[in-house]
mmCIF file of C-alpha atoms in Angstrom:
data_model
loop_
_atom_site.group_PDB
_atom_site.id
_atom_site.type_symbol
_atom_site.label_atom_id
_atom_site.label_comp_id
_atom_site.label_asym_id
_atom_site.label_seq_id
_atom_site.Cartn_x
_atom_site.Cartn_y
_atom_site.Cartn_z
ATOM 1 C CA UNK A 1 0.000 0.000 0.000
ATOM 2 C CA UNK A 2 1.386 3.435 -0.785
ATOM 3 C CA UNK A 3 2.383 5.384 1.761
ATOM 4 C CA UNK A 4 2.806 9.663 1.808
ATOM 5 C CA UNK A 5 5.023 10.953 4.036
ATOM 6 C CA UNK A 6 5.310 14.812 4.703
ATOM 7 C CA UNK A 7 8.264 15.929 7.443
ATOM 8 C CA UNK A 8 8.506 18.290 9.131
ATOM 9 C CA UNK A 9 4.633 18.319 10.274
ATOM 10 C CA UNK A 10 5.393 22.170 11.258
ATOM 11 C CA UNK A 11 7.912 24.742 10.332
ATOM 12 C CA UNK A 12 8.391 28.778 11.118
ATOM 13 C CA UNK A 13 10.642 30.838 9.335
ATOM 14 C CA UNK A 14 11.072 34.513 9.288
ATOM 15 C CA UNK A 15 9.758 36.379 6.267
ATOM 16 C CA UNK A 16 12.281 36.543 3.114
ATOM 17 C CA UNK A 17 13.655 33.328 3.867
ATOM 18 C CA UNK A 18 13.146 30.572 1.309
ATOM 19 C CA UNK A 19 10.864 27.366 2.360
ATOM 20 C CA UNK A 20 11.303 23.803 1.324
ATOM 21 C CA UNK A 21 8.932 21.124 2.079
ATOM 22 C CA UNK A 22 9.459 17.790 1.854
ATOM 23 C CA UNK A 23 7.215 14.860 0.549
ATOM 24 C CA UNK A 24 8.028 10.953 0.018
ATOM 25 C CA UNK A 25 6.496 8.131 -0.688
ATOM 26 C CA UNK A 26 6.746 4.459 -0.710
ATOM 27 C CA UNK A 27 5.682 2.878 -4.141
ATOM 28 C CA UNK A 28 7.772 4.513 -7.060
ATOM 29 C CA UNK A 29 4.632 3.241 -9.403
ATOM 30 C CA UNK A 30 2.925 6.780 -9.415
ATOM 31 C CA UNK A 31 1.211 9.005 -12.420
ATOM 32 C CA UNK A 32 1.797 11.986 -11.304
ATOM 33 C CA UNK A 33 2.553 13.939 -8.184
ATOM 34 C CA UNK A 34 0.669 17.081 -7.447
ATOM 35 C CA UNK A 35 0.861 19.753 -4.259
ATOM 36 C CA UNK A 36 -2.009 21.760 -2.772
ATOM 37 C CA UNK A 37 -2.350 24.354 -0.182
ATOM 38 C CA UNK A 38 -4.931 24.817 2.121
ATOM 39 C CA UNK A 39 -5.713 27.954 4.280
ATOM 40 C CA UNK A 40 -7.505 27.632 7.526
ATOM 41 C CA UNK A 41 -11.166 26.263 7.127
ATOM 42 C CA UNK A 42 -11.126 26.323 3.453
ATOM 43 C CA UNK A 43 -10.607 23.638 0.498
ATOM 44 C CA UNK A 44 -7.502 22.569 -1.271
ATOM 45 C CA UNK A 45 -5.647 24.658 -4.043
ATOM 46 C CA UNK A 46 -3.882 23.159 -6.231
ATOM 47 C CA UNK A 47 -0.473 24.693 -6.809
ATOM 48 C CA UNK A 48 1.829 22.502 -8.835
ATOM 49 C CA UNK A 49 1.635 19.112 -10.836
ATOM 50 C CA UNK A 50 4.235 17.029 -11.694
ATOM 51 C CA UNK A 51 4.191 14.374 -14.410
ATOM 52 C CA UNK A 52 5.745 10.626 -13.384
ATOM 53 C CA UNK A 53 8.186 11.727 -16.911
ATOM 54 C CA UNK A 54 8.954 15.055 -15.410
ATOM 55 C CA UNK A 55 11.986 16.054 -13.314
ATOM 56 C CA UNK A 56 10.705 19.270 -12.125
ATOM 57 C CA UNK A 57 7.616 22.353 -12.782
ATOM 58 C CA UNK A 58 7.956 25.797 -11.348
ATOM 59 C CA UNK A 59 5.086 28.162 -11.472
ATOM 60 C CA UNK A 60 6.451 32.195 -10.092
ATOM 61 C CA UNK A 61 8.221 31.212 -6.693
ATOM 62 C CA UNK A 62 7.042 27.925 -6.482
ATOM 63 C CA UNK A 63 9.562 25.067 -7.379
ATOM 64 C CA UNK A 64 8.559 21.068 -7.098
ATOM 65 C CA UNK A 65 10.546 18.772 -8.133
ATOM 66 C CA UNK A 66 10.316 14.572 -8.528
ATOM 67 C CA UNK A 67 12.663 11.773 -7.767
ATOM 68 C CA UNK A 68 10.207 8.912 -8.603
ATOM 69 C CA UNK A 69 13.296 6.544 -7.970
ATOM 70 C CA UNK A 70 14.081 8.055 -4.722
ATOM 71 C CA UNK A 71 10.584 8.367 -3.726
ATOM 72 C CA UNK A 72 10.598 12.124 -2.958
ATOM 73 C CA UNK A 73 9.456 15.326 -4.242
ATOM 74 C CA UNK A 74 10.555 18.763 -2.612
ATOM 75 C CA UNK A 75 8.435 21.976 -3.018
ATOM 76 C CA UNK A 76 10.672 25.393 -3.138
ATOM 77 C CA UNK A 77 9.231 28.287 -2.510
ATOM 78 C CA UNK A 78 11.571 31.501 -2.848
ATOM 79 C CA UNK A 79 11.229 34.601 -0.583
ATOM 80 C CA UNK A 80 8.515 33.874 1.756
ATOM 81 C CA UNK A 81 5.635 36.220 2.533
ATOM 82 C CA UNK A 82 3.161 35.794 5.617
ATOM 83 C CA UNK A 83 0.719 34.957 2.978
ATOM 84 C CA UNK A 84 2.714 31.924 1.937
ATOM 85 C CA UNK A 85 1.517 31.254 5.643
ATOM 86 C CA UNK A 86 -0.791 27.691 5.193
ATOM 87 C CA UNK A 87 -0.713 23.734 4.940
ATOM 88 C CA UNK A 88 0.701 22.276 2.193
ATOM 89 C CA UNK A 89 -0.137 18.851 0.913
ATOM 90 C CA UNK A 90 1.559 16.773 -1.343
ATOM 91 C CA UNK A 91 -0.553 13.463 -2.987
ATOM 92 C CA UNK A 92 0.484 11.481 -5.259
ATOM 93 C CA UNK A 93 -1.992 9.743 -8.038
ATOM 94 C CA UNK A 94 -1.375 5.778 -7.747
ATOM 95 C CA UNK A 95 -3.827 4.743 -10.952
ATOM 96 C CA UNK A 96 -4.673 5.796 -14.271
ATOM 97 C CA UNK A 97 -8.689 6.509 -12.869
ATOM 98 C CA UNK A 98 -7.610 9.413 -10.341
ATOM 99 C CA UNK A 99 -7.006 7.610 -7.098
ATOM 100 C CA UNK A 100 -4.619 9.947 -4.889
ATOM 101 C CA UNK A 101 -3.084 8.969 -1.815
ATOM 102 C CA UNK A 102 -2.159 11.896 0.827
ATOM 103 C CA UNK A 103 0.246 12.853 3.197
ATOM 104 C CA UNK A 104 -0.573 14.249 6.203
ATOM 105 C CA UNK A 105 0.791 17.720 5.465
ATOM 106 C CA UNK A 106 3.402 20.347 6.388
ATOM 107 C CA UNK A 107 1.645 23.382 8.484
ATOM 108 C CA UNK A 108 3.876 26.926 7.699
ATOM 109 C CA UNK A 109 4.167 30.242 9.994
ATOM 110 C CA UNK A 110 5.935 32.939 7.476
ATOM 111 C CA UNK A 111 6.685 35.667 10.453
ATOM 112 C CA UNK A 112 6.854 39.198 9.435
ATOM 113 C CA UNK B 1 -17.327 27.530 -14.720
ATOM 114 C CA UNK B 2 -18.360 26.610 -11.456
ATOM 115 C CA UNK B 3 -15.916 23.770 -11.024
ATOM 116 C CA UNK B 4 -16.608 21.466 -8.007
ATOM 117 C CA UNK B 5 -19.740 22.832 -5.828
ATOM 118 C CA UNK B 6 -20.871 21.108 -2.832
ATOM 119 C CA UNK B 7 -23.860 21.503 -0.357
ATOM 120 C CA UNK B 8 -24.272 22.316 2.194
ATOM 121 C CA UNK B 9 -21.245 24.458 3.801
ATOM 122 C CA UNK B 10 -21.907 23.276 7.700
ATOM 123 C CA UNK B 11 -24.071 20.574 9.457
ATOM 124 C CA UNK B 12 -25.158 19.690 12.450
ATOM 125 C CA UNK B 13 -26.398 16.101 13.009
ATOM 126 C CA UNK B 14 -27.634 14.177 16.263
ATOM 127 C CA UNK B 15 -26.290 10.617 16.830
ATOM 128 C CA UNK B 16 -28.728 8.275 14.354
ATOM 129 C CA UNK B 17 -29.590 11.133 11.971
ATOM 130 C CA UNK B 18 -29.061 10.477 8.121
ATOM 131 C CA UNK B 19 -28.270 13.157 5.543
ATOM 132 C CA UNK B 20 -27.574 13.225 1.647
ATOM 133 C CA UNK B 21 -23.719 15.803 1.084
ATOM 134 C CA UNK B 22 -24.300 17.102 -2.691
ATOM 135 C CA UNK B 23 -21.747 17.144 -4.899
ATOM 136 C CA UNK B 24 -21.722 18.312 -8.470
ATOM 137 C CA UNK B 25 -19.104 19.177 -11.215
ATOM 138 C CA UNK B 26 -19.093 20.774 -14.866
ATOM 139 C CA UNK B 27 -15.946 19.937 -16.105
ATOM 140 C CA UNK B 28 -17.446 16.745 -17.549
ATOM 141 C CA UNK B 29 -14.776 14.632 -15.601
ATOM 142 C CA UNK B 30 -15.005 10.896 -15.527
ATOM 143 C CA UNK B 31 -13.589 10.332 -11.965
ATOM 144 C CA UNK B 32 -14.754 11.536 -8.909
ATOM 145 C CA UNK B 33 -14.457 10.991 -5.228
ATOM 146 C CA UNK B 34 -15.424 11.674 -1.525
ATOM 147 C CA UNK B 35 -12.344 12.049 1.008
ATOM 148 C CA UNK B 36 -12.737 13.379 4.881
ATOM 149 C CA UNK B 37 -10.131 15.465 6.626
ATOM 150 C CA UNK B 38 -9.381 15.090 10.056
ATOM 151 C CA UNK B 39 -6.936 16.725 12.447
ATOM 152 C CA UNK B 40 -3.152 15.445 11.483
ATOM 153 C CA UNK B 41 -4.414 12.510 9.738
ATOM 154 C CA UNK B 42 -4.678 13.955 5.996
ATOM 155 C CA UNK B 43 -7.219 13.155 3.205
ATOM 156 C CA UNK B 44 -8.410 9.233 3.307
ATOM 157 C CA UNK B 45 -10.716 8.440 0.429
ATOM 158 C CA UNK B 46 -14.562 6.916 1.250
ATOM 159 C CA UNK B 47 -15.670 6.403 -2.276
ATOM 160 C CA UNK B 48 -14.959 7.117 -5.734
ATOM 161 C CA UNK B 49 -16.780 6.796 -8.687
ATOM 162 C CA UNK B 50 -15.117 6.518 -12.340
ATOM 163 C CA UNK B 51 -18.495 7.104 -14.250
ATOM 164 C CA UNK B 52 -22.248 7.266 -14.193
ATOM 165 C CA UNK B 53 -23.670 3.894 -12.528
ATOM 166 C CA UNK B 54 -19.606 2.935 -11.794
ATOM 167 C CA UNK B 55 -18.440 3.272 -7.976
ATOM 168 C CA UNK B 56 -16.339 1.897 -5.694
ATOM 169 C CA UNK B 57 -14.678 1.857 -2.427
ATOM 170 C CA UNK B 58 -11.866 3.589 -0.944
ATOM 171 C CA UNK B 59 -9.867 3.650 2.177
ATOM 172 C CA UNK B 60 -12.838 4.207 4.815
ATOM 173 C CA UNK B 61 -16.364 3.529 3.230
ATOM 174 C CA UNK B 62 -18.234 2.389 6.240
ATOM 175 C CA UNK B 63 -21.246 4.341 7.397
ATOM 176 C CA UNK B 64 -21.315 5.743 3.848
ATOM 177 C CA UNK B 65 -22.922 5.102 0.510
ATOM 178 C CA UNK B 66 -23.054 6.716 -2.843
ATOM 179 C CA UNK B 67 -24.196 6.259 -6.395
ATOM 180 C CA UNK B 68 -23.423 8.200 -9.376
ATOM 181 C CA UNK B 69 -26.531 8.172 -11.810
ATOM 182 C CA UNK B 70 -25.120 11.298 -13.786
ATOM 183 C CA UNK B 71 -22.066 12.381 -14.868
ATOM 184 C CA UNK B 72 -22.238 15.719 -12.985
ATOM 185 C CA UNK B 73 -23.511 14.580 -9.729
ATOM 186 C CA UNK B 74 -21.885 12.346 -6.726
ATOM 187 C CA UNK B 75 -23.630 12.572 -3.383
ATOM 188 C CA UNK B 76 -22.421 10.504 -0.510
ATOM 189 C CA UNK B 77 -25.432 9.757 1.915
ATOM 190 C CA UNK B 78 -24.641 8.965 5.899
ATOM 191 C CA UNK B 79 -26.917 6.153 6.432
ATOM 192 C CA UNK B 80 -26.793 6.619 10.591
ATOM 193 C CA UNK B 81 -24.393 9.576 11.818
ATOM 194 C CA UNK B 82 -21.762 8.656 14.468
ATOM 195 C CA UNK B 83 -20.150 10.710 16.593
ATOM 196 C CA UNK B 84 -16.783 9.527 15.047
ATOM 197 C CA UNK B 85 -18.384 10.865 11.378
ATOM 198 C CA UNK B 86 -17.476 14.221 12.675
ATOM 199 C CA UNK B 87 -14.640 15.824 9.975
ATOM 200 C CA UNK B 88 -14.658 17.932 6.876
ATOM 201 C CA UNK B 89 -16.049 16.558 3.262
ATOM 202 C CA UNK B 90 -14.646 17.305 0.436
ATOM 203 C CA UNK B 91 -15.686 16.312 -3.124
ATOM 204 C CA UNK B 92 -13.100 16.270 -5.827
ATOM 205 C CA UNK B 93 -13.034 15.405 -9.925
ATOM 206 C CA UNK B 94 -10.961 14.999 -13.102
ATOM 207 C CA UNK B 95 -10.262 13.265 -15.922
ATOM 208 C CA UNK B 96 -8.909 9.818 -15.926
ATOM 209 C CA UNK B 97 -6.546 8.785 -18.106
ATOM 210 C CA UNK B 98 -2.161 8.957 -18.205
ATOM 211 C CA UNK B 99 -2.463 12.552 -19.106
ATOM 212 C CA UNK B 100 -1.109 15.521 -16.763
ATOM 213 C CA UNK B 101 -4.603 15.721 -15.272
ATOM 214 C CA UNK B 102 -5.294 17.455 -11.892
ATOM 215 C CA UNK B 103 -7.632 16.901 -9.342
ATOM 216 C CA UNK B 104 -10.131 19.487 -8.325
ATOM 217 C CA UNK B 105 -11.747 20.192 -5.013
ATOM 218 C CA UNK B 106 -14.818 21.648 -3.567
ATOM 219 C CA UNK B 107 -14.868 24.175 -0.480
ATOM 220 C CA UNK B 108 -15.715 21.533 1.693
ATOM 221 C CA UNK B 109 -18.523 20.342 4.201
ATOM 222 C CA UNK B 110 -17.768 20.957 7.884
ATOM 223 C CA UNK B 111 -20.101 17.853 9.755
ATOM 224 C CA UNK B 112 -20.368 17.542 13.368
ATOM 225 C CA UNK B 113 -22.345 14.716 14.644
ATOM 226 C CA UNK B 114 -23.322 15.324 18.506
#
């Protein structure tokens, strides 16, 4: 059974500092890889995708790449903000219907 | 485009109680799906559907059933709320194939089963 692991569960850096999160996961066998964020009492946004052929997909400040051999994909974000400030959740898609497994998340404090 | 709606926002239910979550897309997306949230535990999937009259289970499907008679539409009905049904619903859809295709999510339905 695939397994989604997201370390640390909690982070807290000072504003301007860059952020990496970390995801991995147990069965290289995946379609893609995608990461979401989630504010406080709200839904999911997705933020990135990442294709089981692709290395890597940046989108502004955002960053994610995808070591499917490894089992790990890292999210970079450059120059935090306090409205970077959320959960982040990485799942990765283990069938060609649309099945995603989760990890538990990584919650982030961007401190003016 | 509305993407993924879902009704209703908040619920209350006593112990017993059985309720119908709505859940409707217009992307025209084969797959769809019911996951809860609860604290620290992530997303676990309760059912998923990958066409009209097609479902299936996921990772948690007791205490809930669905059906999918439509292509737009994927309610999950609580056949006798439990205390431990208490979490957040969400409803999410794409496409299925090997194609770069995302998931989408709706806001959400916050349950709490006294």
């Amino acid at each position: 059974k695939q397994e989604v692991t997201q370390i640390p569960a909690a982070l807290s850096v000072p504003e301007g500092e860059n952020l990496v999160l970390n995801c991995s996961f147990t069965d290289s066998a995946i379609y893609n890889l995608q990461w979401f964020r989630q504010d406080p009492g709200k839904g999911l946004t997705s933020l990135l995708l990442i294709q089981s052929s692709q290395r890597e997909q940046t989108s502004g400040r955002l960053n994610a790449s995808l070591d499917k051999s490894s089992g790990r994909s890292t999210l970079y974000i450059a120059a935090s903000q306090p409205g970077d400030s959320a959960t982040y959740l990485c799942a990765v898609r283990t069938d060609s219907w649309g099945k995603l497994q989760f990890g538990a998340g990584t919650q982030v404090v961007v401190t003016p | 485009n509305a993407g993924v709606t879902q009704t209703p926002k908040f619920q209350v239910l006593k112990t017993g109680q059985s309720m119908t979550l709505q859940c409707a897309q217009d992307m025209n997306h084969e797959y769809m799906s019911w996951y809860r949230q609860d604290p620290g535990m992530g997303l676990r999937l309760i059912h998923y559907s990958v066409g009209a009259g097609i479902t299936d289970q996921g990772e948690v499907p007791n205490g809930y059933n669905v059906s999918r008679s439509t292509t737009e539409d994927f309610p999950l009905r609580l056949l006798s709320a439990a205390p431990s049904q208490t979490s957040v619903y969400f409803c999410a859809s794409s496409y299925s194939g090997e194609g770069a295709y995302e998931q989408y999510f709706g806001p959400g339905t916050r349950l709490t089963v006294t």
